[in-house]
Amino acid sequence: MAASGETKPKKSYNKGGGNSKGGGGGYKGGKGKFDNKKRKDPFEDLSPANKKRALKAQRQSFRPHAETVIAAKELWNKLRLKGNTQAETEKMMVELMTLLTGKFNKVALQHDASRVVQAAVQFGNKGQRKIIVRELCEEGSVSELAKSQYAHFVVLKMIKCCVKDDESMRKIVKGFKGQMVKLAVHAVGARVVEFLFANFPTKITTKLKLEFYGNRFGLFNDGDLSNATSNPTIHTIVKLQPEGKDAALESLLKIINKGIEKGLYSFAYFQQLICEYMTASPPTEIRSLCSSLVDHSIHLLSTRAGSRVVAECAAYGTPKDRKRILKSLKGYTRSSLFHSDAYIALLRILDVTDDTVNVQKALLAELQVLPEEKKKMNVLGEDVSEGRNKDKNRSPLLDLVLSDTGSKLFLLLLMDEGSRKKYFDPNEMEVLRANPTIKQGDEEVPTSKKNANTRRMELLKYMQTLLTDCCKQHADQMLLSRCGCKVLREVYITFSSKELSDAIVEACDNGDDDDEDMGEYLSVFEHPVGQVSIKNLIICDSDDKSEGDKNMTLTSALYTKYEGTLVDDIGSSNRGAFVLAAMIDSDSSGAVMKEIVEGKKEIKERIKQCKDASKPCAGFEALIKALK
């Protein structure tokens, strides 16, 4: 401390931080001017490429476990090589586990290191994989990893590699417990949810799916629901706990609305949730949801549940909604009809849409022409395409008629609502139920104003010429097809003509070319499908036809073709004998029976030969019975 009476000297402040003569950064010599001179760049002498690498390495050095990650990445570059032996892989995995054990959770979150953890899961043995799963699921947060842009690939790899390990699967499922609703509507987490439900057994994921129906079922159920069914749906929940229906529907609707905002239409689990909501909700609720879904109809057709959603939108939506569905599906009619699930949605649209002109333009017009075939070029630039469409005379409907799903379109148009059970299974009939109605005020109002039969006939008229031409031109292939013969039969009943009967008779001479190539020729009358097709067509020749119609029947055409050789040409085999028996029943003139009676002795001889050789002879016996 200074002595009394002495004044304390004033401190001299140098604004520049240095001496008054300058030097260093900051202000120069007290003049108030800032020194803008930059410090020397430590990477100044490097080339631009090397400078970029050095800066990247500097940034990475500040991340957690930086040195460990660098060493692990070097191992990963060697581990992923396909030429490694099993011993080399095992040795590298031991080194990798030593480096990363206890650090998997943080390393997995790094964008360039998550692939190292994926490799550890993929190439590790069962014990090493369990260590990784335990660390990520129990010590870390697997649900947070599932939301990360890069770490979610680690979770996907775990799900894929642990499918056969019950203990690991249960740990993964336990890690997701309570987080499914958030993951299901997360842009990245949705991929994990989709992969989880697609790969894990439904018995293990039951409790996770129950979370979609609200806390009452997901967190607080007493185990009855998870034990009662391995694949819970809104319908099974309502059956076991009817009082919880409203809460479950409300929870589903929240998830659906959030999923629509995120654009999750293509995920199978999301389509399943929408389907469950729509099949359990009243028509008014379905209609209110339609406007958010119809523009994405083409994305929903990837699964049966999604196709059912589009079908319900068509059934209960407004005319404007149906128009938007048609717009979404335009250009995809043929491919959708070949799809194992999508076809039912198209059938429902055709079934309920009043604007048949728009249906013809948007959907059916595509079927009027052959699809364009993509050219395949070899290394020499030569076209090596299969050339299916090079036959200009080939009907554009043939492939559809011969397919199981495509043929349903023509059967829908050819048959009225009361006769559909003949060709459509119960699940299809549930979707194609007649006269959907919606409540407006105090009364139920049909969602379609036009008569169902009128709509069907308008569409059938549009397809009539092409369909009948297809049957005449390709009768030989349709007779031998289990799907094609159904369409041929209904066309024969609806648009019977002498030209069609003659085409069918002409096709009977062609036989099965495939069996002929194998050294065994089968005529249509001997073919297992062909003879049933011919017999069913003959049965359609009813006795109540007029005299003019009887001249157009298949029975008449066959008799004209094979007169004098019925027993030798048609009835030469056991299967062909069934055809002759049907001709006898449908021929009112008696000419067929008269000729076959003359060959009765020969038929009995064939029965004896078949019995001696232990061959079937039911057809010959049915023919003898028809003669009595």
XYZ file of C-alpha atoms in Angstrom:
628
model
C 0.000 0.000 0.000
C 1.352 3.507 -0.858
C 2.541 5.822 1.961
C 0.186 8.508 3.173
C 0.399 11.750 1.257
C 1.588 10.004 -1.883
C -0.660 9.951 -4.893
C -1.232 6.617 -6.570
C 0.195 6.599 -10.107
C -2.351 6.261 -12.872
C -2.352 3.052 -14.857
C -1.560 3.345 -18.519
C -4.014 1.408 -20.706
C -2.882 0.348 -24.126
C -5.975 -0.326 -26.224
C -4.005 -2.434 -28.593
C -3.120 -4.976 -25.915
C 0.550 -4.453 -26.715
C 3.068 -1.661 -26.344
C 2.563 1.777 -27.796
C 4.765 0.951 -30.719
C 2.327 -1.611 -31.967
C 2.798 -5.325 -32.314
C 0.311 -8.192 -31.905
C -3.333 -8.063 -32.980
C -5.999 -5.591 -31.978
C -5.799 -1.819 -32.105
C -2.617 -0.219 -33.446
C -0.668 2.279 -31.398
C -3.704 3.755 -29.658
C -5.002 5.229 -32.949
C -8.261 3.255 -32.698
C -7.632 1.215 -35.828
C -8.184 -2.552 -35.690
C -5.471 -4.834 -37.076
C -7.171 -7.102 -39.575
C -4.120 -9.205 -40.193
C -5.169 -12.929 -40.033
C -3.367 -15.523 -38.052
C -1.448 -18.066 -40.034
C -3.609 -20.957 -41.285
C -2.098 -24.281 -40.059
C -3.278 -25.949 -43.300
C -2.085 -23.131 -45.571
C 0.653 -25.189 -47.215
C -1.678 -28.118 -48.101
C -3.378 -28.677 -51.423
C -7.161 -28.069 -51.512
C -7.925 -31.810 -51.397
C -5.535 -32.498 -48.516
C -6.766 -29.413 -46.709
C -10.331 -30.720 -46.941
C -9.253 -34.088 -45.509
C -7.322 -32.408 -42.691
C -10.284 -30.241 -41.713
C -12.554 -33.297 -41.713
C -10.119 -35.194 -39.482
C -9.931 -32.219 -37.127
C -13.734 -32.086 -36.786
C -13.966 -35.824 -36.179
C -11.356 -35.667 -33.434
C -13.778 -33.733 -31.219
C -16.479 -36.466 -31.366
C -16.904 -39.094 -28.604
C -14.523 -42.059 -28.882
C -12.798 -40.520 -31.908
C -9.678 -42.707 -31.758
C -11.762 -45.860 -31.215
C -13.953 -45.041 -34.207
C -10.943 -44.503 -36.478
C -9.465 -47.860 -35.480
C -12.861 -49.579 -35.833
C -13.335 -48.141 -39.330
C -9.983 -49.556 -40.410
C -11.093 -52.972 -39.173
C -14.452 -52.579 -40.901
C -12.766 -51.953 -44.254
C -11.085 -55.340 -43.922
C -14.039 -57.149 -42.345
C -16.470 -56.400 -45.159
C -14.310 -57.997 -47.866
C -15.920 -61.076 -49.399
C -12.611 -62.926 -49.720
C -12.073 -63.252 -45.966
C -11.862 -66.728 -44.498
C -13.919 -67.676 -41.464
C -10.822 -67.620 -39.236
C -9.888 -64.113 -40.409
C -13.438 -62.887 -39.824
C -13.508 -64.330 -36.308
C -10.146 -62.744 -35.464
C -11.219 -59.315 -36.696
C -14.516 -59.589 -34.819
C -12.643 -60.239 -31.564
C -10.604 -57.068 -32.137
C -13.716 -55.073 -33.053
C -15.618 -56.240 -29.976
C -12.648 -55.301 -27.787
C -12.686 -51.797 -29.257
C -16.451 -51.143 -29.148
C -17.818 -53.009 -26.128
C -19.434 -50.436 -23.867
C -19.460 -47.834 -26.635
C -21.913 -49.318 -29.165
C -24.752 -46.939 -28.353
C -22.803 -43.708 -28.938
C -20.851 -45.085 -31.892
C -24.055 -46.208 -33.621
C -25.359 -42.632 -33.602
C -22.398 -41.358 -35.661
C -23.145 -41.235 -39.362
C -19.833 -42.754 -40.515
C -19.538 -45.264 -37.661
C -23.035 -46.799 -37.659
C -21.969 -49.065 -40.536
C -19.240 -50.471 -38.280
C -21.868 -51.537 -35.742
C -23.961 -53.001 -38.567
C -20.980 -55.099 -39.637
C -20.453 -56.258 -36.054
C -24.059 -57.469 -35.910
C -23.790 -59.127 -39.317
C -20.451 -60.918 -38.935
C -20.515 -61.580 -35.192
C -21.301 -64.979 -33.742
C -24.362 -65.646 -31.580
C -22.621 -64.653 -28.334
C -21.172 -61.435 -29.753
C -24.530 -60.524 -31.255
C -26.222 -60.963 -27.861
C -23.705 -58.586 -26.263
C -24.494 -55.926 -28.881
C -28.260 -56.416 -28.555
C -28.112 -56.225 -24.761
C -26.025 -53.048 -24.852
C -28.231 -51.292 -27.409
C -31.600 -52.429 -26.028
C -31.059 -52.551 -22.258
C -28.262 -50.109 -21.534
C -29.066 -47.733 -24.401
C -32.321 -46.616 -26.042
C -33.189 -48.637 -29.115
C -36.218 -46.426 -29.804
C -33.946 -43.381 -30.113
C -31.663 -45.276 -32.465
C -34.711 -46.178 -34.549
C -35.452 -42.466 -35.079
C -31.903 -41.587 -36.177
C -31.229 -41.165 -39.881
C -28.134 -43.384 -39.710
C -28.498 -45.411 -36.501
C -31.831 -46.891 -37.602
C -29.889 -49.051 -40.074
C -28.262 -50.710 -37.048
C -31.712 -51.542 -35.665
C -32.798 -52.943 -39.041
C -29.689 -55.137 -39.123
C -30.399 -56.383 -35.584
C -33.953 -57.333 -36.521
C -32.745 -59.132 -39.635
C -29.954 -61.093 -37.934
C -31.827 -61.995 -34.719
C -34.922 -63.579 -36.275
C -33.913 -67.069 -35.105
C -32.819 -66.007 -31.601
C -35.839 -65.824 -29.257
C -33.908 -64.182 -26.427
C -32.586 -61.377 -28.636
C -35.985 -60.865 -30.270
C -37.653 -60.438 -26.885
C -35.013 -57.903 -25.816
C -35.548 -55.886 -28.990
C -39.328 -55.975 -28.538
C -38.945 -54.963 -24.880
C -36.819 -51.997 -25.964
C -39.665 -50.761 -28.174
C -42.362 -51.161 -25.528
C -44.276 -47.943 -24.928
C -42.766 -46.211 -27.967
C -44.654 -47.809 -30.875
C -47.152 -45.002 -31.456
C -44.367 -42.397 -31.719
C -42.258 -44.630 -33.986
C -45.219 -45.512 -36.215
C -45.700 -41.875 -37.222
C -42.009 -40.942 -37.353
C -40.556 -40.485 -40.847
C -37.526 -42.697 -40.067
C -38.958 -44.854 -37.290
C -41.765 -46.019 -39.604
C -39.208 -48.043 -41.595
C -38.177 -49.881 -38.441
C -41.802 -50.593 -37.474
C -42.502 -51.927 -40.969
C -39.446 -54.206 -40.915
C -40.184 -55.381 -37.376
C -43.738 -56.525 -38.144
C -42.642 -58.080 -41.443
C -39.862 -60.229 -39.938
C -40.687 -61.016 -36.303
C -43.361 -63.628 -35.496
C -46.752 -62.114 -34.707
C -46.804 -63.923 -31.368
C -43.820 -61.860 -30.189
C -45.039 -58.510 -31.570
C -48.598 -58.841 -30.209
C -48.047 -56.513 -27.231
C -46.441 -53.920 -29.473
C -49.392 -53.865 -31.851
C -51.844 -53.485 -28.962
C -50.282 -50.071 -28.273
C -51.898 -48.765 -31.476
C -55.325 -49.154 -29.868
C -54.527 -46.928 -26.894
C -53.014 -47.200 -23.418
C -55.953 -49.221 -22.198
C -54.908 -52.123 -24.392
C -51.183 -51.523 -24.823
C -50.012 -50.712 -21.314
C -52.780 -51.671 -18.906
C -54.249 -54.878 -20.319
C -54.151 -57.852 -17.984
C -52.744 -60.209 -20.599
C -56.074 -61.583 -21.829
C -55.807 -59.811 -25.170
C -52.209 -60.818 -25.878
C -52.940 -64.411 -24.881
C -56.241 -64.651 -26.735
C -54.828 -63.907 -30.178
C -51.409 -63.807 -31.800
C -52.452 -61.137 -34.304
C -54.759 -58.606 -32.628
C -57.047 -56.423 -34.722
C -59.776 -53.943 -33.865
C -62.319 -56.700 -34.473
C -60.773 -59.164 -31.993
C -60.452 -56.385 -29.403
C -64.097 -55.382 -29.779
C -65.133 -59.011 -29.525
C -63.295 -59.452 -26.205
C -63.915 -55.951 -24.810
C -66.897 -54.317 -26.579
C -66.828 -51.303 -24.269
C -63.364 -50.345 -25.565
C -64.363 -49.903 -29.223
C -64.717 -46.105 -29.171
C -61.381 -45.602 -27.417
C -59.615 -47.952 -29.850
C -61.110 -46.216 -32.896
C -60.141 -42.806 -31.524
C -56.551 -43.954 -30.976
C -56.377 -45.416 -34.499
C -57.737 -42.215 -36.018
C -55.035 -40.121 -34.312
C -52.310 -42.374 -35.717
C -53.906 -42.352 -39.175
C -54.162 -38.551 -39.282
C -50.520 -38.131 -38.249
C -49.439 -40.790 -40.739
C -51.300 -39.012 -43.536
C -49.440 -35.797 -42.692
C -46.125 -37.694 -42.917
C -47.138 -39.477 -46.161
C -46.811 -43.042 -44.839
C -49.255 -44.512 -47.380
C -46.864 -47.152 -48.761
C -46.173 -48.871 -45.400
C -48.023 -52.165 -44.948
C -48.659 -51.713 -41.207
C -50.151 -48.257 -41.848
C -52.438 -49.634 -44.551
C -53.517 -52.365 -42.123
C -54.429 -49.791 -39.468
C -56.477 -47.763 -41.970
C -58.219 -50.939 -43.139
C -59.125 -51.919 -39.572
C -60.471 -48.444 -38.863
C -62.571 -48.364 -42.029
C -64.068 -51.829 -41.583
C -65.039 -51.045 -37.964
C -66.331 -47.476 -38.443
C -69.725 -46.313 -39.701
C -69.988 -45.149 -43.347
C -70.083 -41.459 -42.373
C -66.656 -41.742 -40.709
C -65.298 -43.568 -43.755
C -66.485 -40.814 -46.074
C -64.856 -38.114 -43.935
C -61.504 -39.881 -44.281
C -61.794 -40.595 -48.019
C -60.713 -37.159 -49.232
C -57.301 -37.582 -47.548
C -56.661 -40.994 -49.099
C -58.078 -41.169 -52.619
C -55.259 -39.228 -54.304
C -52.803 -41.873 -53.092
C -54.819 -44.897 -54.241
C -52.023 -46.294 -56.400
C -49.705 -46.475 -53.349
C -52.349 -48.222 -51.263
C -52.785 -51.077 -53.752
C -49.552 -52.794 -52.696
C -51.264 -54.940 -50.031
C -54.639 -56.623 -49.558
C -55.428 -54.284 -46.660
C -54.599 -51.230 -48.774
C -56.725 -52.530 -51.644
C -59.611 -52.955 -49.209
C -59.137 -49.315 -48.157
C -59.429 -48.140 -51.776
C -62.487 -50.373 -52.241
C -64.180 -48.849 -49.162
C -63.331 -45.344 -50.385
C -64.967 -46.184 -53.710
C -68.024 -47.652 -51.987
C -68.692 -44.805 -49.537
C -66.909 -41.850 -51.140
C -68.563 -39.053 -53.046
C -68.641 -38.972 -56.884
C -65.751 -36.504 -56.682
C -63.743 -38.977 -54.561
C -64.358 -41.731 -57.126
C -63.212 -39.436 -59.914
C -59.956 -38.781 -58.033
C -59.442 -42.529 -57.541
C -59.826 -43.074 -61.291
C -57.322 -40.310 -61.947
C -54.818 -41.892 -59.547
C -55.132 -45.343 -61.155
C -55.074 -44.195 -64.778
C -52.370 -46.070 -66.663
C -52.128 -48.863 -64.062
C -55.239 -50.897 -64.933
C -53.466 -53.845 -66.542
C -50.715 -54.139 -63.936
C -53.262 -53.814 -61.114
C -55.416 -56.602 -62.547
C -52.396 -58.916 -62.558
C -51.569 -58.007 -58.929
C -52.647 -60.584 -56.359
C -54.288 -57.938 -54.137
C -54.903 -54.789 -56.191
C -57.458 -56.320 -58.581
C -60.274 -56.317 -55.990
C -60.123 -52.520 -55.669
C -60.558 -52.096 -59.432
C -63.528 -54.470 -59.417
C -65.177 -52.435 -56.667
C -64.624 -49.182 -58.554
C -66.280 -50.634 -61.661
C -69.067 -52.016 -59.515
C -70.168 -48.752 -57.818
C -69.153 -45.846 -60.084
C -72.113 -44.227 -61.837
C -69.969 -42.308 -64.321
C -69.324 -45.269 -66.629
C -67.981 -43.040 -69.400
C -65.181 -41.846 -67.126
C -64.492 -45.468 -66.089
C -64.187 -46.443 -69.740
C -61.755 -43.614 -70.489
C -59.639 -43.917 -67.332
C -59.482 -47.700 -66.848
C -60.971 -49.852 -69.610
C -59.477 -47.932 -72.553
C -56.039 -49.161 -71.498
C -57.186 -52.761 -72.053
C -58.237 -52.088 -75.649
C -54.656 -52.099 -76.954
C -51.640 -54.358 -76.523
C -49.204 -53.158 -73.862
C -45.951 -51.710 -75.121
C -43.113 -54.169 -74.693
C -39.815 -52.829 -73.420
C -36.964 -53.525 -75.805
C -34.047 -55.590 -74.553
C -30.756 -54.954 -76.337
C -27.653 -57.140 -76.278
C -24.051 -55.902 -76.374
C -24.217 -55.681 -80.177
C -27.237 -53.397 -80.032
C -29.605 -56.079 -81.340
C -33.192 -56.391 -80.124
C -33.481 -59.618 -78.078
C -36.982 -59.031 -76.676
C -39.254 -62.030 -76.262
C -41.521 -60.601 -78.914
C -44.841 -61.506 -77.330
C -46.455 -58.439 -78.866
C -45.010 -58.917 -82.354
C -48.106 -60.968 -83.194
C -50.393 -58.152 -84.279
C -53.428 -60.472 -84.371
C -53.084 -61.382 -80.709
C -55.944 -60.076 -78.543
C -54.951 -57.529 -75.887
C -57.336 -59.286 -73.490
C -55.823 -62.766 -73.757
C -53.317 -62.489 -70.902
C -55.996 -61.079 -68.614
C -58.542 -63.732 -69.537
C -56.055 -66.526 -68.789
C -54.995 -65.079 -65.405
C -56.711 -65.862 -62.123
C -57.160 -62.229 -61.059
C -57.564 -60.568 -64.470
C -60.381 -62.914 -65.492
C -62.431 -61.704 -62.490
C -62.963 -58.370 -64.263
C -64.822 -60.023 -67.155
C -66.737 -62.373 -64.858
C -67.908 -59.327 -62.878
C -69.231 -57.679 -66.042
C -70.792 -60.850 -67.467
C -72.721 -61.884 -64.336
C -75.381 -60.090 -62.322
C -75.061 -59.595 -58.565
C -77.117 -62.669 -57.717
C -74.850 -65.062 -59.638
C -71.426 -63.874 -58.459
C -71.039 -66.494 -55.734
C -70.331 -68.999 -58.471
C -66.915 -67.505 -59.259
C -66.054 -65.209 -56.321
C -64.904 -66.435 -52.910
C -66.450 -65.193 -49.609
C -63.701 -62.608 -49.007
C -64.256 -61.110 -52.456
C -68.017 -61.164 -51.950
C -67.581 -59.247 -48.694
C -65.809 -56.448 -50.563
C -68.245 -56.570 -53.501
C -71.373 -56.489 -51.311
C -74.393 -55.004 -53.027
C -75.953 -51.577 -52.502
C -73.674 -49.718 -50.033
C -75.615 -47.014 -48.187
C -74.750 -44.026 -46.014
C -76.896 -42.304 -43.395
C -78.109 -38.832 -44.290
C -80.389 -37.385 -41.670
C -82.683 -40.165 -40.488
C -82.594 -42.341 -43.597
C -80.134 -44.625 -45.383
C -79.237 -43.342 -48.854
C -77.453 -45.459 -51.522
C -74.016 -44.116 -52.418
C -74.681 -44.922 -56.104
C -77.778 -43.527 -57.823
C -77.732 -45.582 -61.022
C -79.081 -49.143 -61.068
C -76.300 -51.718 -60.605
C -77.353 -53.782 -63.613
C -77.489 -50.662 -65.792
C -73.899 -49.772 -64.857
C -72.771 -53.318 -65.563
C -74.426 -53.470 -68.985
C -72.957 -50.104 -70.045
C -69.433 -51.291 -69.253
C -70.044 -54.700 -70.800
C -71.258 -53.089 -74.021
C -67.983 -51.160 -74.204
C -65.965 -54.411 -73.898
C -68.317 -56.714 -75.852
C -66.679 -56.644 -79.278
C -63.141 -57.099 -78.003
C -64.194 -59.831 -75.570
C -66.124 -61.893 -78.113
C -63.306 -61.527 -80.656
C -60.834 -62.773 -78.044
C -62.987 -65.860 -77.423
C -63.304 -66.624 -81.135
C -59.630 -66.055 -81.859
C -58.155 -67.859 -78.832
C -60.791 -70.475 -77.989
C -58.124 -73.206 -78.074
C -56.110 -71.598 -75.255
C -59.166 -70.635 -73.228
C -60.599 -74.158 -73.326
C -57.451 -75.540 -71.687
C -57.218 -72.798 -69.029
C -59.047 -73.091 -65.700
C -59.600 -69.310 -65.692
C -60.119 -68.822 -69.418
C -62.793 -71.517 -69.673
C -64.956 -69.665 -67.104
C -64.895 -66.484 -69.187
C -65.522 -68.467 -72.381
C -68.558 -70.129 -70.827
C -70.122 -66.831 -69.684
C -69.452 -65.201 -73.062
C -71.040 -68.220 -74.754
C -74.147 -67.818 -72.575
C -74.383 -64.019 -72.911
C -73.313 -63.503 -76.545
C -74.079 -66.851 -78.149
C -73.447 -66.982 -81.890
C -72.756 -69.506 -84.633
C -69.304 -67.984 -85.187
C -68.379 -68.572 -81.545
C -69.679 -72.151 -81.603
C -67.709 -72.858 -84.796
C -64.555 -71.367 -83.237
C -64.903 -73.650 -80.200
C -65.430 -76.713 -82.402
C -62.393 -75.754 -84.498
C -60.345 -75.444 -81.304
C -61.239 -79.038 -80.391
C -58.915 -80.255 -83.175
C -55.869 -78.415 -81.828
C -55.364 -80.324 -78.573
C -52.628 -79.557 -76.053
C -49.463 -78.480 -77.861
C -47.380 -78.679 -74.680
C -48.110 -82.360 -74.219
C -47.457 -82.914 -77.916
C -43.958 -81.471 -77.519
C -43.341 -83.983 -74.721
C -44.274 -86.857 -77.017
C -47.843 -87.321 -75.750
C -50.682 -85.690 -77.695
C -53.953 -84.979 -75.887
C -57.062 -83.832 -77.692
C -59.368 -81.374 -75.981
C -61.753 -84.266 -75.210
C -58.994 -86.106 -73.336
C -57.492 -83.069 -71.610
C -58.299 -82.861 -67.852
C -59.413 -79.210 -68.138
C -60.501 -79.188 -71.774
C -63.081 -81.961 -71.479
C -64.693 -80.289 -68.450
C -64.797 -76.978 -70.357
C -66.502 -78.567 -73.362
C -68.927 -80.501 -71.151
C -69.951 -77.350 -69.239
C -70.460 -75.449 -72.484
C -72.704 -78.240 -73.807
C -74.753 -78.206 -70.603
C -75.486 -74.537 -71.325
C -77.364 -75.601 -74.463
C -80.759 -75.487 -72.733
C -83.872 -77.011 -74.255
C -85.928 -73.848 -74.041
C -84.109 -72.178 -76.931
C -85.966 -71.398 -80.116
C -85.401 -73.383 -83.269
C -83.136 -70.646 -84.602
C -81.043 -70.690 -81.422
C -80.703 -74.480 -81.507
C -78.801 -74.222 -84.784
C -76.195 -72.063 -83.001
C -75.617 -74.441 -80.101
C -72.299 -76.139 -79.499
C -74.009 -79.520 -79.495
C -75.293 -78.910 -83.017
C -71.899 -77.669 -84.192
C -70.057 -80.668 -82.705
C -72.525 -83.109 -84.253
C -72.125 -81.454 -87.649
C -68.322 -81.674 -87.352
C -68.074 -85.258 -86.054
C -71.184 -86.849 -87.524
C -70.555 -90.563 -88.065
C -67.427 -90.590 -85.856
C -68.772 -89.427 -82.484
C -67.796 -92.613 -80.632
C -64.380 -92.857 -82.307
C -63.327 -89.199 -82.159
C -65.047 -87.781 -79.089
C -65.843 -90.910 -77.064
C -62.529 -92.685 -77.631
C -61.428 -91.913 -74.060
C -63.050 -92.084 -70.651
C -63.074 -88.279 -70.382
C -64.493 -87.867 -73.859
C -67.375 -90.196 -72.901
C -68.538 -87.569 -70.390
C -68.762 -85.087 -73.285
C -70.939 -87.484 -75.311
C -73.228 -88.050 -72.310
C -73.703 -84.270 -72.011
C -74.444 -84.024 -75.764
C -77.174 -86.633 -75.440
C -78.887 -84.660 -72.652
C -78.788 -81.342 -74.540
C -79.691 -82.636 -78.035
C -83.447 -82.388 -78.468
C -83.406 -83.810 -81.997
C -82.234 -87.249 -80.859
C -79.647 -87.502 -83.641
C -76.730 -87.828 -81.220
C -78.366 -90.621 -79.228
C -79.291 -92.487 -82.416
C -75.680 -92.599 -83.597
C -74.253 -93.544 -80.181
C -76.786 -96.355 -79.716
C -75.310 -97.970 -82.796
C -71.909 -97.990 -81.101
C -73.205 -99.207 -77.726
C -71.537 -102.588 -78.094
C -68.165 -100.940 -78.688
C -68.610 -98.751 -75.603
C -69.314 -101.791 -73.405
C -66.194 -103.441 -74.762
C -64.149 -100.406 -73.728
C -65.603 -100.574 -70.207
C -64.466 -104.197 -69.968
C -60.961 -103.310 -71.207
C -60.645 -100.475 -68.689
C -61.684 -102.704 -65.803
C -59.235 -105.418 -66.859
C -56.438 -102.849 -66.965
C -57.600 -101.206 -63.678
C -58.226 -97.910 -65.467
C -61.076 -95.443 -64.727
C -64.243 -96.065 -66.720
C -66.790 -93.755 -65.031
C -67.206 -91.772 -68.255
C -68.166 -94.822 -70.312
C -70.589 -95.959 -67.602
C -72.188 -92.476 -67.533
C -72.569 -92.675 -71.322
C -74.310 -96.077 -71.136
C -76.608 -94.702 -68.426
C -77.486 -91.704 -70.642
C -78.566 -94.062 -73.417
C -81.252 -95.688 -71.247
